[in-house]
Short mmCIF file of C-alpha atoms and ligand atoms in Angstrom, two decimals:
data_model
loop_
_atom_site.label_atom_id
_atom_site.label_comp_id
_atom_site.label_asym_id
_atom_site.label_seq_id
_atom_site.Cartn_x
_atom_site.Cartn_y
_atom_site.Cartn_z
CA MET G 1 93.79 76.23 96.29
CA ASN G 2 96.00 75.37 99.19
CA LYS G 3 93.77 73.64 101.75
CA GLN G 4 96.39 73.88 104.48
CA LEU G 5 96.59 77.66 104.18
CA TRP G 6 92.82 77.95 104.16
CA ASP G 7 92.46 75.81 107.30
CA LYS G 8 95.12 77.84 109.09
CA ALA G 9 93.38 81.10 108.20
CA VAL G 10 89.93 79.80 109.21
CA ALA G 11 91.28 78.59 112.56
CA PHE G 12 92.68 82.05 113.25
CA HIS G 13 89.74 84.06 111.91
CA GLY G 14 86.99 81.98 113.48
CA HIS G 15 84.78 81.39 110.46
CA GLU G 16 84.83 80.83 106.72
CA CYS G 17 83.84 83.78 104.55
CA PRO G 18 84.55 85.28 101.11
CA GLY G 19 86.58 88.07 102.68
CA LEU G 20 88.93 85.55 104.26
CA ALA G 21 89.18 83.80 100.89
CA ILE G 22 90.36 87.10 99.35
CA GLY G 23 93.07 87.34 102.00
CA VAL G 24 94.19 83.74 101.55
CA LYS G 25 94.44 84.18 97.80
CA ALA G 26 96.36 87.45 98.23
CA CYS G 27 98.85 85.55 100.42
CA GLU G 28 99.05 82.78 97.87
CA ALA G 29 99.76 85.35 95.15
CA ALA G 30 102.44 87.08 97.24
CA MET G 31 104.11 83.76 98.07
CA GLU G 32 104.10 82.70 94.45
CA LYS G 33 105.15 85.99 92.84
CA MET G 34 107.63 87.20 95.47
CA GLN G 35 108.87 83.78 96.59
CA ILE G 36 108.20 84.62 100.22
CA GLY G 37 106.86 82.63 103.15
CA PHE G 38 105.86 83.07 106.78
CA SER G 39 107.63 85.95 108.50
CA PRO G 40 108.77 85.00 112.03
CA ASP G 41 110.18 88.50 112.54
CA GLU G 42 109.70 91.66 110.48
CA GLU G 43 111.19 90.40 107.19
CA ILE G 44 107.90 90.80 105.36
CA VAL G 45 105.80 93.92 105.81
CA CYS G 46 102.19 94.13 104.71
CA VAL G 47 100.37 97.38 104.13
CA THR G 48 96.67 96.61 104.11
CA GLU G 49 94.21 99.09 102.67
CA ASN G 50 91.20 97.67 104.53
CA ASP G 51 90.48 96.28 107.97
CA ALA G 52 88.13 93.56 106.78
CA CYS G 53 88.22 89.75 107.17
CA GLY G 54 91.04 89.21 104.66
CA VAL G 55 93.65 90.85 106.89
CA ASP G 56 93.33 87.95 109.29
CA ALA G 57 94.58 85.60 106.57
CA VAL G 58 97.66 87.79 106.13
CA GLN G 59 98.37 87.59 109.86
CA ALA G 60 97.85 83.83 110.06
CA ILE G 61 99.62 82.84 106.85
CA LEU G 62 102.42 85.36 106.39
CA GLY G 63 103.00 86.40 110.00
CA CYS G 64 102.49 90.10 109.32
CA THR G 65 100.87 91.22 112.56
CA LEU G 66 99.97 94.39 114.38
CA GLY G 67 102.05 93.32 117.38
CA LYS G 68 105.27 92.89 115.41
CA GLY G 69 104.79 96.17 113.59
CA ASN G 70 104.94 94.54 110.17
CA LEU G 71 101.25 95.01 109.46
CA LEU G 72 100.35 98.58 108.64
CA TYR G 73 96.92 99.96 107.98
CA ARG G 74 96.42 102.49 105.25
CA GLY G 75 92.69 103.03 105.13
CA THR G 76 91.69 103.60 101.54
CA GLY G 77 89.01 100.93 102.04
CA LYS G 78 90.16 99.09 98.91
CA GLN G 79 90.63 95.33 98.75
CA ALA G 80 94.35 95.80 98.28
CA PHE G 81 97.43 94.50 100.08
CA SER G 82 101.01 95.54 99.45
CA PHE G 83 103.87 93.33 100.49
CA PHE G 84 107.48 94.35 101.02
CA GLU G 85 110.48 92.13 101.61
CA ARG G 86 113.10 94.12 103.53
CA LYS G 87 116.10 91.99 102.61
CA THR G 88 115.62 92.11 98.85
CA GLY G 89 113.59 95.29 98.45
CA LYS G 90 110.97 93.33 96.53
CA LYS G 91 107.52 94.87 96.67
CA LEU G 92 104.15 94.07 95.21
CA ARG G 93 100.68 95.57 95.43
CA ILE G 94 97.83 93.11 95.01
CA TYR G 95 94.40 94.52 94.20
CA LEU G 96 91.16 92.55 93.92
CA LYS G 97 89.87 93.35 90.45
CA GLN G 98 87.00 90.85 90.41
CA GLN G 99 83.66 91.85 91.84
CA MET G 100 81.04 89.44 93.05
CA ASP G 101 78.53 88.67 90.35
CA PRO G 102 75.11 89.99 91.48
CA GLY G 103 73.60 86.57 90.73
CA MET G 104 76.16 84.76 92.83
CA GLY G 105 75.58 83.72 96.43
CA ARG G 106 78.25 84.27 99.08
CA ALA G 107 79.15 80.57 99.21
CA GLU G 108 79.54 80.45 95.46
CA TRP G 109 81.68 83.61 95.46
CA GLN G 110 83.90 82.11 98.16
CA GLU G 111 84.33 78.89 96.18
CA TYR G 112 85.13 80.85 93.06
CA LEU G 113 87.76 82.95 94.86
CA LEU G 114 89.42 79.92 96.42
CA ASN G 115 89.72 78.05 93.15
CA ALA G 116 90.39 80.78 90.60
CA PRO G 117 93.93 81.45 89.38
CA VAL G 118 95.37 84.49 91.18
CA ASP G 119 95.90 86.37 87.90
CA GLU G 120 92.18 86.15 87.20
CA ILE G 121 91.08 87.76 90.45
CA PHE G 122 93.89 90.22 91.20
CA SER G 123 95.81 92.90 89.40
CA PHE G 124 99.45 93.41 90.33
CA SER G 125 101.44 96.59 90.45
CA GLU G 126 104.31 98.31 92.22
CA PRO G 127 103.20 100.04 95.45
CA LYS G 128 103.29 103.83 95.12
CA PHE G 129 104.53 104.22 98.69
CA ASP G 130 107.93 103.25 100.07
CA LEU G 131 108.96 100.50 102.39
CA PRO G 132 107.90 101.60 105.85
CA GLU G 133 110.52 102.13 108.54
CA LYS G 134 111.25 99.27 110.91
CA ALA G 135 109.21 99.26 114.10
CA LYS G 136 110.93 101.55 116.58
CA ILE G 137 110.99 101.35 120.33
CA PHE G 138 110.41 104.72 121.95
CA PRO G 139 111.25 105.65 125.54
CA THR G 140 108.29 105.62 127.91
CA VAL G 141 107.20 108.92 129.37
CA THR G 142 104.88 109.31 132.36
CA CYS G 143 101.78 111.46 131.94
CA ALA G 144 101.68 114.46 134.28
CA ILE G 145 97.95 114.01 134.87
CA CYS G 146 97.05 110.31 135.12
CA GLY G 147 100.50 108.94 135.86
CA GLU G 148 100.33 106.26 133.16
CA GLY G 149 103.26 105.69 130.87
CA ALA G 150 103.17 105.89 127.06
CA PRO G 151 105.78 106.10 124.30
CA GLU G 152 107.34 109.51 123.82
CA HIS G 153 105.94 110.14 120.34
CA LYS G 154 102.37 109.65 121.57
CA MET G 155 102.61 112.33 124.25
CA ARG G 156 101.33 115.90 123.90
CA LEU G 157 102.16 119.19 125.53
CA GLN G 158 99.39 120.94 127.45
CA ASP G 159 99.94 124.00 129.68
CA GLY G 160 103.63 123.19 129.67
CA LYS G 161 103.05 119.63 130.94
CA THR G 162 103.62 116.38 129.11
CA VAL G 163 100.32 114.52 128.98
CA CYS G 164 99.01 111.37 127.33
CA ALA G 165 96.44 111.21 124.52
CA ASP G 166 93.68 110.33 127.01
CA CYS G 167 94.30 113.37 129.18
CA PHE G 168 94.97 115.81 126.37
CA LYS G 169 91.97 118.06 125.82
CA ASP G 170 91.80 118.31 122.09
CA TYR G 171 89.50 120.54 120.10
CA SER G 172 89.25 117.97 117.36
CA ARG G 173 87.07 114.90 117.76
CA GLY G 174 88.19 111.29 117.93
CA TRP G 175 91.51 109.85 119.05
ZN1 ZN L 201 85.04 86.82 108.01
ZN1 ZN L 202 97.19 110.78 131.13
#
């Protein structure tokens, strides 16, 4: 395994854990198979199918972050990450096929993950979804109720007024 990548991911994540090891190995696999590296801008897009520890490795190592809009969450809950390279159109879905042996401890599982060849722990396929659109910048609109601004596409119409998601009285639950 690449100790430098691991250290970088641990520094970002805050602790060592098997989940982070999965993310580091997924990055290693993407770098090796797609010939990609850290993304200072939006060159590389990651679609993560879980919001667990491993995503932090993707942010630290490949520079796919929520803030830059090149980290997208598609919540199937699977240990799977898809990577897209905009320039070349290359894409790869990486899925964790190995499960932790019931007799294995967490530390042992982490060691195994970090040292196993990527082909042994992951399966590789073409993502079934397309390259997401580039992050867009929407004009800011002011809410008629609270006066706070939010991007246009997040606003709702209520009694003929443009209101934000906080002020909108929805019949459905959640956000
Ligand atoms: Zn963790
Ligand atoms: Zn409001």
